[in-house]
Amino acid sequence: MTIHSLMPAGQVGRSLPRLEARAKVTGRADYVHNLRLPGMLIAKVARATVAHGRIVSIDTSAARALKGVFAVYTGEDIRKHIPQPYYGPAFHDQPILALDKVRHVGEPVAVCLAEDAHIAERAAQLIEVEYEEMPAVFDEVEAMDSKAVVHDVLKPAGTFPDLKHLHGKKDTNIALDFHLKRGDVEGAFASAAHVFEHEFHTQQVMHTPLEPMVSAAEPTREGLTIHTASQSPSFVRIEISRLLGWPENKVQVKVPHLGGGFGAKLYIKLEALVAALALMTKRPVKWSLTMEEQFYTISKHATTFRIKSAVDADGKVTGRSCAVYWNGGAYADIGPRVTQKSGFTAPGPYDIDNVAIESYALYTNRPPAGALRGFGIPQLVWAYESHTDLIARGLNIDPVEFRRKNILREGRPQATGTAMKDAAIDLVLEKIAERMNWSAPFDRGTGTVLRGRGVGVGFKASISPTTSVAFVNIYADGSCALYMSTVDMGQGSDTAMAQIVAEVLNVQTENVRVIHPDTDVTPYDMATLGSRSTFHMGNAVKLAAEDAKQKLEAMARSVGVPENANIETREIFKKKYGMQAGNVMGVGSFIPTYKSPDSVTGMSDNITPFWMVGGTGVEIEVDTETGHVKLTKLINVADMGRPLNPNIVETQLSGAAIMQLGFTMFENMEYDAGQVTNASFADYKIPGIHDIPPDIENHIVLAEQGGGPFGAKGVGESATFGVSPAIANAIHDAVGVRLTDLPLTAESVLRGIRLKAGNPIGE
Amino acid sequence: MSEHAKSISFELNGSKTEMLVETHENLVELLIRMNLNGARESCGQGLCGCCTVIVDGSAVSGCLYPAAFVDGKTVTTVEHLDNNVHLSPVQEAFIEEGAFQCGFCTSGFILMTHQLLEEKPKPTDEEIRDYLAGNLCRCAAYPEIIKAVKSAANKMARA
Amino acid sequence: MTPFELAEPKTLNEAIALLDAEDPDVRPISGGTALMLMMKSGVFRPNRLVSLQRVEADYSRIQRGGDGTLRIGALASLSQIEHSGEVRQVAPVIEKTMRHLSNVRVRNVARLGGNLAHGDPHMDLPPVLSSLGAKAIVAGPSGQREIMIEELFSGYYETVLDRNELITFVDVPSQAGWSSVYFKCTTRSADDWPALGIACSLRVENGSIGDVRLMISAATEKLTRLVATEKVLRGQQASEALFERAGESAMAEAEVIDDSRGSASYKSELVRVYVKRALRQASVGATQS
Ligand SMILES: Cc1cc2nc3c(=O)[nH]c(=O)nc-3n(C[C@H](O)[C@H](O)[C@H](O)COP(=O)(O)OP(=O)(O)OC[C@H]3O[C@@H](n4cnc5c(N)ncnc54)[C@H](O)[C@@H]3O)c2cc1C
Ligand code: FES
Ligand code: FES
């Protein structure tokens, strides 16, 4: 029996525009940013001005006295309503408003509510807080054994088994230590022909989604409705109901389009405060951050990475030890996951028999760090691909040739012992080499403009084990809708998932309605993060669509439609219900298999359901008099299985690479005594249209992902991996200067050039 | 409203409009009150262009433009381009080239592209970059945006 | 932002009368782009702003005088100046500077007077206009005075203007025989504020530097004329060696300060390089014209 189809399949692999394209080009797309609720109060917070200090007193009188102020609350007021007002995905360490002490400059200390945003803002400026300052720690390596301790006692959330042993620990800033040991590392170093050792650093940067973080909550008869620009509506519901001691079904979380996320809007951010305020005031409350405030809310980890390799006489890497220190800031957020999930890839995509990894999540007195496009991987690739290049140069081997010799090929075990599967690392490397014409002579420039080129390749495991659930509803007229809690923050998931439904049900993608996350309606999804959605939600959606199709076929059989009859869907419903009525609901639920790493050795033979692979090749020009680096060519290559929508995938590739270009060349949160001194676009520069290279190529290495929906897997991060080391390697190639700290500023390049020339620039 | 509020009259997307505004209110806030959400404040500093509005035929950053200054002027927002019916060639080109991801910056880029093509119907790459240098896209759809501007220019030349 | 009185006088004289020599919370507003930033961040909370938007149209005109002087009204928008044929004829360097000054939207709104009066050492027009030998015409309650642009700034965000004085015009003298360039050097994204601005105008006579005006901005606390370096140049044969020497001299002369765009020692290197490059390009321009 075939259900009558108006359109042939072939929906997967189609480059159709985003379903919401029209709404976006007419300025009519819905964002929480635009949301206004009747009777809504606006919240503005007063923020800590010291990095670490006991709160001695908070004077809210002037703020309260301001005309138009509805209410002013502090952490103590919140505590009256929520006895344990601490939240977080990995640790319950973050107070809704500071209690007893503050742990970073910019931490919310009090909140002012008014109908007029200007009044709420003015009131927040009038709040006076007195602190007794405490010693603070800002550096991740110092935090390992500093006297300054950010949290008196560790409070793991209990969701992650590998954090349980930290419960109740005191006098430490280490929020997770991950260790992996495979083979005989000491032996490898003892017998090595060459040993290379380097230390690399990355700086703290911010996601800066152009829609700044925003959440609103409104009290309802049943409980609470939260409208939030969140990447993880299901988690918000779980966490808010935990805080309130409510069943999940009293909390509704709704998410329209997001104006960018990149990891900034994950887990729980502003939702806890607006939820508390809505309950306390019995009014809808909205809290919108300014661009500046985003910098105090979440960021990407600064890191220190010490890497050491043993190499034999043939240029084969035989042993590698890695120590990575992640600067997690004052609250853990998802940092401990980053530490573990990324940590085990620290030796890079190379076939090394003997490896040792230590990876530490550290609390410091900086704004918290979490996930940012790559979940820690770009920091690691930065170090291991710079290190790889240095080894190749040290041994006088061509950097691409050296990688070929050591690359982790299909079927070979990665550091954890998991065998590589459907990870086209070698193909990615070869594609870059081909597109860069690597073996041909290269123009090195003349005079004050010298040219260089470089490559970098990285890989990433998926975040496992995580669950996605989807519903596909076929209505009685034959139209259908997809219900899922995956958030479209620009990555095109609505469209890609609709393509899967369309393919299975043999309809036109444009006719699939995608219902946006609304936890009253759409089923559970772990979160939209780490490029997990295509694989996890994609599978759930495919299962749901297949389930719906089977149920429809069963319905057809039950009303006597003969096998192979060419019948329209609506006729089946009519036959069944006598009129246009009823519906068919398909359900799909997906969780891949997984084995967590052994608590002692860190090993697992099933560490991830799939691997993401990405690489970058660049050509640059260096102005040797000023240190300015100009990118002339950028080649992005990724293995993303079979793309569901090639055009959207391509924009994801160049978009990710350009974002990483900003993190490589100039983005940097600067500090003075724990205070971010450049928390605005005037002083924190992100790439603009003049910063992108004239020549950008995106290539997809075609490889089928086993177990992926229609052979697809995630794409959002892969093109970030290789950018930073490729540029640093190219600078080395051009002028012989090695930079080990990001960002690669013109100043650091010139300093390197002059140092090498024996004519250093003064401090 | 405070004692300093001003009564202003102006033309908004083709309609005569009179309203009371605070002197400390900016143009984006005024538009929000009129239920126009296409101009959005993001950086708040004139740098990203998400808040682009056309005032008397020139593009301005609504986030830095006092609402009271539109008195007697003509204000056009992105919502006026299609009048809920036909997309403009620029809007079509942005869709065809996939020149956005999250879409938060898109109204600004589209309005700026309209202005550019009015001034320079056949812009060079350099002219496109110079004109759009004050618009930021964190999703970094820049390569597609440049393509869309050129394609829109071609569409308009053909029309 | 907090409420304030917005006065909208119809004449310049009324505007001056509404200003207050003593009260820092009363200020003129022209385009408002700089003031809005200050008000939004809370560093400035005015009692009264005096809008210049409705004063006589004369103050936004751009005209050529009989002696070749270009007179630009202080209320002309930066875009108007960018697209003015008169400006292009007299000083093409202004148009070139505009293209990378801020962005189209700010240029559409910001006015020349606001750009100069703001006193921000990172602004691009002050070095350019001063290297052209321009002067500001300033009006106050007791009449008019003229101030050379290079003498307008007294410190970081400080000018020599009284609180109740307004810039009304900028006069750019005839540039016959002069060649001018401006180098804006950014060290982060391309659209950043300059880490260093170098403006240079010179005349070449028989292969020698006849006269020169060399200005530095952004890297120094305020716009500064590199007087000693000009002396190194004047009357000397234009050559690569001379430009090198001038670069060294400028590096020694300029009082460069640290900021997030670079350390003082790095920016001093940039001064050396960009002074050399500016001289090189300006002298090529002078020889060609
Ligand atoms: C996003 C952005 C980027 C920018 N980038 C650059 C750049 O790259 N290069 C650059 O040079 N500039 C740059 N600027 C600065 C811009 O040029 C100034 O904001 C603008 O020129 C100020 O003009 P305005 O008319 O808006 O001034 P306003 O904000 O109205 O006024 C500025 C100051 O001048 C005073 N004032 C105004 N008019 C007069 C007058 N006629 N007489 C006396 N005092 C007066 C005001 O009281 C106030 O103190 C940038 C600005 C923004 C917002
Ligand atoms: S919000 Fe106005 S330019 Fe960014
Ligand atoms: S499309 Fe997201 S910021 Fe431009």
Coordinates of N, CA and C in Angstrom, one line a residue, chain C residues 36-103:
Chain C
M36 N 24.1 60.8 23.1 CA 23.3 59.6 23.4 C 24.1 58.5 24.1
L37 N 25.3 58.3 23.6 CA 26.1 57.3 24.2 C 26.4 57.6 25.6
M38 N 26.8 58.9 25.9 CA 27.1 59.3 27.2 C 25.9 59.2 28.2
M39 N 24.7 59.6 27.6 CA 23.5 59.6 28.5 C 23.1 58.1 28.7
K40 N 23.2 57.3 27.7 CA 22.8 55.9 27.9 C 23.7 55.2 29.0
S41 N 24.9 55.5 29.0 CA 25.8 54.8 29.9 C 25.8 55.5 31.3
G42 N 25.0 56.6 31.4 CA 24.9 57.3 32.7 C 26.0 58.2 33.1
V43 N 27.0 58.4 32.2 CA 28.1 59.3 32.5 C 27.6 60.8 32.4
F44 N 26.5 61.0 31.7 CA 26.0 62.4 31.6 C 24.5 62.3 31.8
R45 N 24.0 63.1 32.8 CA 22.6 63.2 33.0 C 22.2 64.7 32.9
P46 N 21.8 65.1 31.8 CA 21.5 66.6 31.6 C 20.3 67.1 32.3
N47 N 20.3 68.4 32.6 CA 19.0 69.0 33.0 C 18.3 69.5 31.8
R48 N 19.2 70.1 30.9 CA 18.6 70.6 29.6 C 19.5 70.4 28.5
L49 N 19.0 70.0 27.3 CA 19.7 70.0 26.1 C 19.2 71.0 25.2
V50 N 20.0 71.7 24.5 CA 19.6 72.7 23.6 C 19.9 72.2 22.2
S51 N 18.8 71.8 21.5 CA 18.9 71.3 20.2 C 19.3 72.3 19.1
L52 N 20.2 72.0 18.3 CA 20.6 73.0 17.2 C 19.9 72.6 15.9
Q53 N 19.0 71.6 16.0 CA 18.5 71.1 14.7 C 17.6 72.1 14.0
R54 N 17.0 73.0 14.7 CA 16.1 74.0 14.1 C 16.6 75.3 13.8
V55 N 17.9 75.6 14.1 CA 18.5 76.9 13.9 C 18.6 77.2 12.4
E56 N 19.0 78.4 12.1 CA 19.0 78.8 10.7 C 19.8 77.9 9.8
A57 N 19.2 77.7 8.6 CA 19.9 76.8 7.6 C 21.3 77.2 7.2
D58 N 21.6 78.5 7.4 CA 23.0 78.9 7.0 C 24.0 78.1 7.7
Y59 N 23.8 77.6 8.9 CA 24.8 76.8 9.6 C 25.0 75.4 9.1
S60 N 24.2 75.0 8.1 CA 24.4 73.7 7.6 C 24.8 73.8 6.1
R61 N 25.2 74.9 5.6 CA 25.6 75.1 4.2 C 27.1 74.8 4.1
I62 N 27.4 74.5 2.8 CA 28.8 74.3 2.5 C 29.1 75.2 1.3
Q63 N 30.0 76.2 1.4 CA 30.2 77.2 0.3 C 31.6 77.5 0.1
R64 N 31.9 77.9 -1.1 CA 33.3 78.4 -1.5 C 33.3 79.9 -1.4
G65 N 34.3 80.5 -0.7 CA 34.4 81.9 -0.7 C 35.2 82.4 -1.9
G66 N 35.3 83.7 -2.2 CA 36.0 84.2 -3.3 C 37.5 83.9 -3.3
D67 N 38.1 83.8 -2.1 CA 39.5 83.6 -2.0 C 39.8 82.1 -2.0
G68 N 38.8 81.3 -2.4 CA 39.1 79.8 -2.4 C 38.8 79.1 -1.1
T69 N 38.5 79.9 0.0 CA 38.3 79.3 1.3 C 37.0 78.5 1.2
L70 N 37.0 77.3 1.8 CA 35.8 76.5 1.9 C 35.2 76.7 3.2
R71 N 33.9 77.1 3.3 CA 33.2 77.3 4.6 C 32.2 76.3 4.8
I72 N 32.4 75.5 5.8 CA 31.4 74.4 6.1 C 30.7 74.7 7.4
G73 N 29.3 74.8 7.3 CA 28.5 75.0 8.4 C 28.7 73.9 9.5
A74 N 28.7 74.3 10.7 CA 29.0 73.3 11.8 C 27.8 72.3 11.9
L75 N 26.7 72.7 11.4 CA 25.6 71.8 11.5 C 25.4 70.9 10.2
A76 N 26.4 71.0 9.3 CA 26.3 70.1 8.2 C 26.6 68.7 8.7
S77 N 25.8 67.7 8.2 CA 26.0 66.4 8.6 C 27.3 65.8 8.0
L78 N 27.9 64.8 8.6 CA 29.1 64.3 8.0 C 28.9 63.7 6.6
S79 N 27.7 63.2 6.4 CA 27.3 62.6 5.1 C 27.3 63.8 4.0
Q80 N 26.7 64.8 4.5 CA 26.6 66.0 3.5 C 28.0 66.4 3.1
I81 N 28.9 66.5 4.1 CA 30.3 66.9 3.8 C 30.9 65.8 2.9
E82 N 30.7 64.5 3.2 CA 31.2 63.4 2.4 C 30.8 63.6 0.9
H83 N 29.6 63.9 0.7 CA 29.1 63.9 -0.7 C 29.2 65.3 -1.4
S84 N 29.7 66.3 -0.7 CA 29.8 67.6 -1.3 C 30.8 67.7 -2.4
G85 N 30.4 68.2 -3.5 CA 31.4 68.4 -4.6 C 32.4 69.5 -4.3
E86 N 31.9 70.5 -3.6 CA 32.8 71.6 -3.2 C 34.0 71.1 -2.3
V87 N 33.6 70.2 -1.4 CA 34.6 69.7 -0.4 C 35.6 68.8 -1.2
R88 N 35.0 68.0 -2.1 CA 35.9 67.1 -2.9 C 36.9 67.9 -3.7
Q89 N 36.5 69.1 -4.3 CA 37.4 69.9 -5.1 C 38.5 70.5 -4.2
V90 N 38.1 71.0 -3.1 CA 39.1 71.6 -2.3 C 40.0 70.6 -1.6
A91 N 39.4 69.6 -0.9 CA 40.2 68.7 -0.1 C 39.7 67.3 -0.2
P92 N 40.1 66.6 -1.3 CA 39.6 65.2 -1.5 C 39.9 64.3 -0.3
V93 N 40.9 64.7 0.5 CA 41.2 63.8 1.7 C 40.0 63.8 2.7
I94 N 39.2 64.8 2.7 CA 38.1 64.7 3.6 C 37.1 63.6 3.2
E95 N 36.8 63.6 1.9 CA 35.9 62.5 1.4 C 36.4 61.1 1.7
K96 N 37.7 61.0 1.5 CA 38.3 59.7 1.7 C 38.3 59.3 3.2
T97 N 38.5 60.3 4.0 CA 38.4 60.0 5.5 C 37.0 59.6 5.9
M98 N 36.0 60.3 5.3 CA 34.7 60.0 5.7 C 34.3 58.5 5.4
R99 N 34.8 58.0 4.4 CA 34.4 56.7 4.0 C 34.6 55.6 5.1
H100 N 35.7 55.9 5.9 CA 36.0 54.9 7.0 C 35.8 55.6 8.3
L101 N 35.1 56.6 8.4 CA 34.8 57.3 9.7 C 33.4 56.7 10.2
S102 N 33.5 56.0 11.3 CA 32.3 55.5 11.9 C 31.5 54.7 10.8
N103 N 30.2 55.0 10.6 CA 29.5 54.2 9.6 C 28.4 55.1 9.0

